[in-house]
């Protein structure tokens, strides 16, 4: 049972109110109405900015793989709790399931979801700043800086990452907001709400566990805001001890989540990287990732995969980022002797956030992971919160509510410049420098965001699917039967290593459930891999294994009238191409007489594919008494294809051919 608010938060002083504490306007603040109107305008502008970034966008790579999973799976525990590249994210999977069922491949719903989620993030960030500092104009600047930061542009444009990061941030920031409001007001309903909201973030991203570090650190910063250092440390320790039931309430679901993840081997390959490699990667991620973003960078992006840009600032930008950080630390410390607490908070949260990513991945991916904005931008909110603490004094009413100590504001000189007179010219110069810095940040952020967006949209598969939709609509309007060659989709839809989910059948199956594929009894069409245009196609033979040749062998049966005839039961056919084939996406065509079912096909590649060779293709049927069956082979250079054929009446194979699906001339 959680104790009373006096037990958890601290003793009430004669000057501390037991009710919710107001957010007083400071000299740098504004009245309530104008503050709320400006805050609403900033949140609305930030949400509109997200809509602009996403306009004319589309799904990308991982999105299709997860929509494929959703299209062929029922909504059950097996689906929800299946690993996603080592992540346990049932909420993430649930969103994809709902999206696939209600609006398959409808990107408009992604825009709506992302805009709402980002709007909530900005709102909760505002509420946190307001509780910490009161209604200050500086709050608008920090929220606006977050809204346009290039550090999160990839996160916002890629829905798979949005579901991870932005959704979990909604719950993390909501928990932080509720927790701070509990500290400020002593109202237990805020605490209970925080304990209920926090576990929801785990359903989307394990980084929600960082709350176990963020919330105690915030308590320490609040308790050490006023008074002597010794008194601040004493109050911090007392507050942390009093709040142990809260820490337990937050830690229990995180512990249960971690236990389930470990015992079910979600991250079986995780291992601690060498300390030197970890430190180097963290430094790169800070300077080229968050660091350059804090000055509006990186200004240019290197396309690691089509559209997927990694920040590659020039050396001058990296140096400028370090210099700006040093100047900011010095300026904040000159203003207040306690400013370093905010920078330490920012550094700790960023390091913990990045370390959770590189665990088990750094040695595999190398230092390139340090440049990936998908793994650095999610710490932006807590980094900016630390910067805010470094520059802005925490509200005295909040300090009193947490510590219960009266009149702490003047009990100790906390400012490095307190008691000094700042010349008017110096104050004006500082304001001018700050204004120029703000203008530079906005201009740089806009340039960096738009550069990434342009690169991302240039590689978007949106046009591919638009052409597919038009082509299929035209064929369906003709009311004539047709079939599609099961050929690969673009790399921005599925990576080659995900075969066979790289083929049009599973991808188009997300939305079009009744299409026919590789049916030689119908007119065949091919979907162009680059453009998505659906045009009449034909099978172009590149290698043949005729019956009776050494290229085609059977484990049972004999050659009869130029055909390899196998008896009832299971038999094995082995095909060796008559010549070496260049790497490509090949199809296998079997011309036969009789009915059979091909249970499995094993394809060995040259050079051998690693890992996972030989490939195992899905089983397919060989209908009819006289027909030709077509199936896709894995990408590469096939050097041997082995098939297990099961037949109830016997089947005779005339030839097995390897070829390509190409448009008809």
XYZ file of C-alpha atoms in Angstrom, residues 55-593:
539
model
C 2.922 14.554 -47.237
C 3.357 12.372 -50.336
C 5.300 9.874 -48.254
C 4.730 6.129 -48.030
C 5.611 2.980 -46.144
C 9.236 1.841 -46.171
C 10.986 -1.550 -45.883
C 10.152 -2.830 -42.352
C 6.596 -1.522 -42.657
C 5.823 -3.948 -45.472
C 7.337 -6.906 -43.631
C 5.132 -6.222 -40.623
C 2.044 -5.644 -42.749
C 2.758 -8.979 -44.451
C 2.887 -10.628 -41.017
C -0.415 -9.007 -40.092
C -2.091 -10.003 -43.373
C -1.505 -13.715 -42.872
C -1.784 -14.037 -39.081
C -4.759 -14.115 -36.731
C -4.774 -11.778 -33.779
C -3.458 -14.069 -31.058
C -0.610 -14.343 -28.573
C 1.693 -15.978 -31.116
C 1.374 -12.997 -33.436
C 1.529 -10.285 -30.771
C 4.492 -11.764 -28.914
C 6.607 -12.803 -31.888
C 10.053 -11.233 -31.895
C 10.661 -8.172 -34.059
C 14.421 -8.228 -34.628
C 14.915 -9.027 -30.950
C 12.209 -6.660 -29.650
C 9.166 -7.637 -27.604
C 6.586 -5.104 -28.844
C 3.000 -6.433 -28.777
C 1.508 -2.935 -28.967
C 3.615 -2.171 -32.030
C 2.365 -5.350 -33.714
C -1.228 -4.571 -32.738
C -1.119 -1.212 -34.540
C 0.115 -2.886 -37.725
C -2.621 -5.514 -37.442
C -5.366 -2.901 -37.099
C -3.879 -0.828 -39.916
C -3.698 -3.839 -42.254
C -7.236 -4.944 -41.483
C -8.917 -1.541 -41.645
C -6.885 0.377 -44.228
C -4.260 -1.784 -45.970
C -1.530 0.311 -47.631
C -3.499 3.492 -46.865
C -0.797 5.947 -45.859
C -3.266 8.652 -44.857
C -3.855 6.815 -41.586
C -0.112 6.832 -40.922
C -0.083 10.613 -41.327
C -2.979 10.938 -38.873
C -1.375 8.586 -36.342
C 2.039 10.260 -36.487
C 0.614 13.787 -36.280
C -1.500 12.904 -33.226
C 1.390 11.106 -31.518
C 3.820 13.982 -32.125
C 1.215 16.485 -30.991
C 0.874 14.560 -27.723
C 4.659 14.452 -27.304
C 4.884 18.230 -27.704
C 1.962 18.744 -25.320
C 3.459 16.580 -22.585
C 6.851 18.217 -23.098
C 5.164 21.583 -22.530
C 3.484 20.321 -19.367
C 6.789 19.007 -17.999
C 8.550 22.311 -18.643
C 5.677 24.264 -17.116
C 5.689 22.179 -13.951
C 9.468 22.447 -13.634
C 9.962 26.119 -14.450
C 6.582 27.811 -14.354
C 4.987 29.616 -17.289
C 8.101 31.023 -18.944
C 8.648 32.209 -22.491
C 11.717 29.997 -22.661
C 9.409 26.959 -22.581
C 8.127 27.921 -26.032
C 11.683 27.984 -27.362
C 12.559 24.526 -26.058
C 9.361 22.954 -27.426
C 9.824 24.651 -30.791
C 13.454 23.479 -30.891
C 12.245 19.931 -30.294
C 9.509 20.163 -32.921
C 11.838 21.122 -35.793
C 14.978 19.241 -34.753
C 16.615 17.214 -37.568
C 17.470 14.567 -34.968
C 13.964 13.125 -35.307
C 13.262 13.553 -39.024
C 13.922 9.868 -39.817
C 11.819 8.810 -36.847
C 8.869 10.842 -38.099
C 9.138 9.794 -41.749
C 9.558 6.065 -41.116
C 6.396 4.622 -39.606
C 8.142 1.575 -38.111
C 10.373 3.923 -36.132
C 7.485 6.228 -35.285
C 5.659 3.318 -33.698
C 8.739 2.491 -31.642
C 9.991 5.898 -30.619
C 7.179 8.443 -30.815
C 4.542 6.167 -29.300
C 6.786 5.118 -26.417
C 7.766 8.775 -25.890
C 4.088 9.668 -25.515
C 3.854 7.283 -22.561
C 7.288 8.193 -21.152
C 6.613 11.926 -21.200
C 3.057 11.411 -19.927
C 4.473 9.403 -17.011
C 7.070 12.102 -16.320
C 4.412 14.822 -16.449
C 2.100 12.940 -14.071
C 4.961 12.184 -11.705
C 6.042 15.839 -11.537
C 2.456 16.945 -11.017
C 2.206 14.489 -8.165
C 5.346 15.974 -6.615
C 3.968 19.499 -7.054
C 0.415 18.877 -5.834
C 0.677 15.790 -3.570
C -2.438 14.455 -5.298
C -2.327 10.686 -5.388
C -4.394 10.386 -8.555
C -1.441 11.727 -10.538
C 0.824 9.070 -9.072
C -1.632 6.261 -9.751
C -2.085 7.467 -13.322
C 1.707 7.579 -13.783
C 2.048 3.989 -12.544
C -0.663 2.871 -14.972
C 0.681 4.752 -17.988
C 4.362 3.794 -17.698
C 3.975 0.069 -18.605
C 2.103 0.962 -21.805
C 5.290 2.369 -23.313
C 6.969 -1.032 -22.943
C 4.470 -2.436 -25.406
C 6.175 -0.339 -28.092
C 9.811 0.039 -27.038
C 11.979 -1.295 -24.233
C 13.580 2.136 -23.845
C 10.603 3.045 -21.679
C 12.692 1.443 -18.927
C 14.811 4.628 -18.972
C 12.145 6.123 -16.715
C 13.932 4.326 -13.881
C 16.836 6.708 -14.442
C 15.033 9.860 -15.576
C 12.584 10.226 -12.686
C 15.087 9.829 -9.791
C 17.508 12.193 -11.548
C 14.744 14.788 -11.828
C 14.078 14.452 -8.096
C 17.769 15.011 -7.367
C 17.850 18.130 -9.569
C 14.741 19.527 -7.875
C 16.021 18.878 -4.370
C 19.455 20.388 -5.077
C 18.112 23.525 -6.768
C 18.367 25.705 -3.659
C 20.429 25.835 -0.490
C 23.908 24.529 0.227
C 25.336 21.537 -1.559
C 25.296 19.474 1.628
C 21.653 20.334 2.251
C 20.776 19.560 -1.343
C 22.409 16.133 -1.172
C 20.688 15.418 2.128
C 17.272 16.411 0.781
C 17.858 14.398 -2.403
C 18.673 11.266 -0.423
C 15.670 11.720 1.816
C 13.334 12.259 -1.131
C 14.681 9.252 -3.018
C 14.190 7.052 0.039
C 10.652 8.359 0.655
C 9.778 7.643 -2.969
C 10.969 4.017 -2.873
C 7.362 2.726 -3.218
C 7.085 4.778 -6.430
C 10.324 3.363 -7.795
C 9.107 -0.145 -7.002
C 5.788 0.546 -8.726
C 7.596 1.651 -11.881
C 10.253 -1.064 -11.700
C 7.913 -4.038 -11.287
C 6.386 -3.999 -14.817
C 9.836 -3.255 -16.273
C 11.258 -6.243 -14.387
C 8.408 -8.467 -15.566
C 8.910 -7.304 -19.147
C 12.673 -7.912 -18.944
C 12.167 -11.346 -17.378
C 9.813 -12.392 -20.158
C 12.128 -11.013 -22.835
C 15.175 -12.822 -21.434
C 13.486 -16.142 -20.667
C 11.925 -16.269 -24.136
C 15.226 -15.419 -25.847
C 14.149 -12.302 -27.710
C 17.709 -11.001 -27.731
C 19.590 -14.273 -27.582
C 22.585 -12.807 -29.438
C 22.998 -9.786 -27.153
C 26.476 -9.314 -25.717
C 28.445 -6.460 -24.214
C 30.683 -4.737 -26.785
C 34.279 -3.796 -25.920
C 34.413 -0.677 -23.778
C 36.648 1.168 -26.233
C 34.347 0.464 -29.162
C 31.302 1.482 -27.122
C 32.922 4.743 -26.012
C 33.969 5.623 -29.553
C 30.497 4.889 -30.925
C 28.847 6.951 -28.180
C 31.109 9.898 -28.952
C 30.332 9.714 -32.669
C 26.605 9.434 -31.970
C 26.729 12.505 -29.717
C 28.777 14.718 -32.040
C 27.358 13.730 -35.436
C 23.875 12.900 -34.157
C 22.474 14.939 -31.285
C 25.364 17.407 -31.202
C 25.078 18.509 -34.811
C 21.267 18.548 -34.504
C 21.498 21.013 -31.606
C 23.010 23.559 -34.015
C 20.610 22.712 -36.842
C 22.815 20.120 -38.528
C 23.940 17.793 -39.984
C 22.998 19.688 -43.213
C 23.827 16.677 -45.398
C 22.950 12.989 -45.359
C 24.638 9.930 -46.830
C 22.242 7.395 -48.347
C 23.190 4.083 -46.744
C 20.185 2.454 -48.405
C 17.911 4.082 -50.944
C 16.414 7.039 -49.105
C 17.829 6.029 -45.706
C 20.184 8.890 -44.919
C 22.860 8.860 -42.228
C 24.083 12.203 -40.871
C 27.451 13.002 -42.388
C 28.362 16.515 -41.279
C 31.548 17.980 -42.665
C 34.413 18.321 -40.223
C 33.708 22.030 -39.770
C 30.146 21.272 -38.647
C 31.339 18.653 -36.155
C 33.867 21.114 -34.745
C 31.188 23.803 -34.578
C 28.866 21.399 -32.747
C 31.542 20.673 -30.132
C 32.400 24.367 -29.831
C 28.738 25.344 -29.444
C 28.298 22.717 -26.740
C 31.355 23.995 -24.852
C 30.163 27.606 -25.114
C 26.667 26.636 -23.950
C 28.061 24.761 -20.950
C 30.335 27.683 -20.051
C 27.539 30.252 -20.476
C 25.084 28.284 -18.363
C 27.701 27.677 -15.676
C 28.595 31.373 -15.632
C 24.941 32.127 -15.121
C 24.407 29.505 -12.415
C 26.881 27.415 -10.457
C 24.412 24.502 -10.577
C 23.962 24.426 -14.331
C 26.202 21.383 -14.663
C 23.393 19.210 -13.235
C 21.355 19.693 -16.401
C 24.269 18.759 -18.628
C 25.002 15.670 -16.556
C 21.327 14.681 -16.818
C 21.429 15.126 -20.610
C 24.659 13.125 -20.915
C 23.409 10.283 -18.716
C 20.076 9.955 -20.529
C 21.691 10.049 -23.960
C 24.359 7.508 -22.990
C 21.835 5.116 -21.465
C 19.506 5.458 -24.444
C 22.241 4.807 -26.978
C 23.751 1.972 -24.930
C 20.456 0.075 -24.954
C 20.628 0.106 -28.746
C 24.232 -0.939 -29.240
C 23.972 -3.843 -26.814
C 24.539 -6.901 -28.968
C 24.504 -4.901 -32.208
C 27.635 -2.779 -32.191
C 30.020 -5.646 -32.878
C 27.780 -6.864 -35.719
C 26.948 -3.517 -37.349
C 30.140 -1.653 -36.500
C 30.464 2.071 -35.971
C 27.905 2.773 -38.698
C 25.241 2.270 -36.032
C 26.570 5.390 -34.290
C 25.577 7.474 -37.324
C 22.049 6.062 -37.519
C 19.499 8.713 -36.494
C 17.044 5.942 -35.669
C 19.248 5.140 -32.663
C 20.111 8.651 -31.462
C 17.118 10.917 -32.071
C 14.905 9.245 -29.472
C 16.972 10.791 -26.659
C 16.350 14.331 -27.925
C 13.527 15.163 -25.505
C 15.506 14.286 -22.381
C 18.625 16.002 -23.740
C 16.676 19.228 -24.257
C 15.139 18.830 -20.810
C 18.648 18.719 -19.356
C 19.656 21.806 -21.342
C 16.586 23.601 -20.006
C 17.546 22.765 -16.418
C 21.026 24.121 -17.113
C 19.693 27.514 -18.194
C 16.388 27.968 -16.362
C 15.878 27.899 -12.579
C 13.449 25.285 -11.308
C 10.240 26.675 -9.841
C 10.551 27.543 -6.163
C 7.046 26.260 -5.457
C 7.999 22.858 -6.870
C 11.177 22.762 -4.779
C 9.196 23.600 -1.634
C 6.527 21.018 -2.481
C 9.134 18.265 -2.811
C 11.483 19.209 0.038
C 9.102 20.906 2.448
C 11.812 23.457 3.250
C 10.635 27.095 3.422
C 12.306 30.077 1.790
C 15.075 28.173 0.116
C 15.494 30.666 -2.685
C 17.777 33.005 -0.720
C 19.349 30.527 1.668
C 22.414 30.108 -0.503
C 23.980 31.936 -3.413
C 23.235 29.621 -6.340
C 24.089 31.884 -9.239
C 27.609 32.517 -10.482
C 26.610 36.049 -11.450
C 24.442 36.843 -8.447
C 25.504 40.108 -6.982
C 27.260 41.234 -10.118
C 26.102 44.054 -12.337
C 26.091 43.079 -15.997
C 26.875 46.033 -18.270
C 24.092 46.991 -20.617
C 26.320 46.553 -23.660
C 27.250 43.038 -22.584
C 23.637 42.125 -21.924
C 22.690 43.460 -25.363
C 25.543 41.561 -26.989
C 24.487 38.326 -25.307
C 20.896 38.811 -26.421
C 22.074 39.502 -29.981
C 24.266 36.405 -30.030
C 21.388 34.302 -28.707
C 19.044 35.716 -31.368
C 21.545 34.966 -34.142
C 21.993 31.477 -32.765
C 18.233 30.903 -32.763
C 17.927 32.135 -36.355
C 20.823 29.922 -37.395
C 19.255 26.926 -35.648
C 15.917 27.410 -37.386
C 17.510 27.919 -40.809
C 19.867 24.973 -40.392
C 17.120 22.700 -39.098
C 14.861 23.559 -42.019
C 17.683 22.903 -44.491
C 18.631 19.586 -42.856
C 15.032 18.389 -42.593
C 14.174 19.297 -46.165
C 17.362 17.685 -47.491
C 16.489 14.426 -45.756
C 12.856 14.606 -46.843
C 13.849 15.167 -50.471
C 16.206 12.200 -50.402
C 13.643 10.014 -48.645
C 10.808 10.817 -51.039
C 13.022 10.328 -54.096
C 13.372 6.674 -53.088
C 9.794 6.250 -51.892
C 7.866 3.269 -53.318
C 4.739 5.432 -53.469
C 4.879 5.735 -57.269
C 5.514 1.981 -57.559
C 2.301 1.136 -55.713
C 0.327 3.817 -57.526
C 1.265 2.185 -60.839
C 0.478 -1.264 -59.454
C -2.944 -0.082 -58.332
C -3.696 1.457 -61.729
C -2.529 -1.645 -63.577
C -4.553 -4.047 -61.450
C -7.639 -1.837 -61.691
C -7.324 -1.875 -65.479
C -7.013 -5.672 -65.601
C -9.874 -6.238 -63.181
C -12.056 -3.859 -65.181
C -11.534 -6.053 -68.260
C -13.274 -8.966 -66.465
C -10.809 -11.388 -68.030
C -8.725 -13.829 -65.991
C -5.065 -12.968 -65.548
C -2.113 -14.020 -63.448
C 1.043 -12.255 -62.259
C 4.591 -13.506 -62.355
C 5.806 -13.710 -58.757
C 8.754 -11.369 -59.238
C 10.705 -9.245 -56.717
C 9.646 -5.845 -55.411
C 11.995 -2.827 -55.034
C 14.615 -2.764 -52.274
C 12.715 0.063 -50.572
C 9.857 -2.382 -50.065
C 11.783 -5.474 -48.945
C 15.450 -6.329 -48.564
C 16.770 -9.312 -50.591
C 17.649 -11.188 -47.390
C 13.938 -11.363 -46.512
C 13.109 -13.670 -49.412
C 10.447 -14.934 -50.158
C 8.711 -11.905 -48.634
C 10.543 -9.864 -51.275
C 8.138 -11.116 -53.964
C 4.979 -9.432 -55.190
C 2.690 -12.195 -53.916
C 3.174 -11.554 -50.170
C 3.563 -7.789 -50.627
C 0.480 -7.270 -52.790
C -1.332 -9.738 -50.545
C -1.360 -7.002 -47.894
C -4.203 -5.397 -49.828
C -5.164 -7.589 -52.798
C -6.066 -10.998 -51.401
C -7.433 -12.884 -54.417
C -4.822 -12.345 -57.124
C -3.445 -15.270 -59.107
C 0.302 -15.856 -59.438
C 2.402 -17.932 -61.854
C -0.661 -19.657 -63.345
C 0.371 -20.690 -66.866
C -3.255 -21.391 -67.792
C -3.977 -17.653 -67.753
C -2.406 -14.685 -69.527
C 0.648 -13.733 -67.477
C 1.628 -10.187 -66.555
C 4.802 -8.882 -64.996
C 5.123 -6.059 -62.442
C 8.168 -3.983 -63.314
C 10.477 -3.942 -60.298
C 11.461 -0.310 -60.737
C 8.265 1.407 -61.856
C 5.470 -0.935 -60.725
C 3.854 -0.891 -64.180
C 1.816 -4.023 -64.876
C 2.449 -5.191 -68.453
C 2.015 -8.448 -70.408
C 4.924 -10.745 -69.597
C 6.649 -13.824 -70.890
C 9.045 -16.439 -69.556
C 12.509 -16.043 -71.107
C 14.511 -19.247 -70.792
C 18.153 -18.866 -69.756
C 18.972 -22.494 -68.861
C 17.294 -25.833 -69.691
C 17.461 -29.290 -68.166
C 15.732 -31.584 -70.694
C 14.618 -35.067 -69.745
C 17.261 -37.703 -70.418
C 20.167 -35.272 -70.015
C 22.693 -35.288 -67.206
C 21.263 -31.964 -66.082
C 18.037 -33.612 -64.845
C 18.158 -36.638 -62.576
C 15.489 -38.470 -60.594
C 15.873 -40.663 -57.499
C 13.179 -43.000 -58.890
C 11.660 -43.773 -62.288
C 13.039 -43.837 -65.815
C 13.189 -41.866 -69.047
C 10.184 -42.727 -71.220
C 9.591 -41.048 -74.603
C 11.883 -38.185 -73.732
C 10.333 -37.605 -70.319
C 11.474 -38.411 -66.794
C 8.617 -40.435 -65.309
C 8.532 -41.028 -61.562
C 6.228 -43.534 -59.825
C 3.718 -42.933 -57.065
C 4.965 -41.720 -53.757
C 7.836 -39.355 -53.075
C 10.722 -38.837 -55.461
C 13.593 -36.406 -55.768
C 14.435 -34.459 -58.912
C 17.819 -32.769 -59.177
C 18.527 -30.035 -61.728
C 21.961 -28.670 -62.579
C 21.940 -25.721 -65.017
C 23.859 -26.384 -68.205
C 25.842 -23.155 -67.734
C 26.785 -20.739 -65.011
C 24.163 -18.066 -64.404
C 24.759 -14.468 -63.468
C 23.162 -13.340 -60.189
C 19.506 -12.555 -60.675
C 15.922 -13.244 -59.661
C 15.084 -16.404 -61.565
C 11.951 -18.484 -61.995
C 11.739 -22.255 -62.331
C 9.316 -23.729 -64.913
C 8.401 -27.420 -64.857
C 6.653 -28.906 -67.900
C 4.951 -32.147 -66.921
C 2.085 -34.591 -67.481
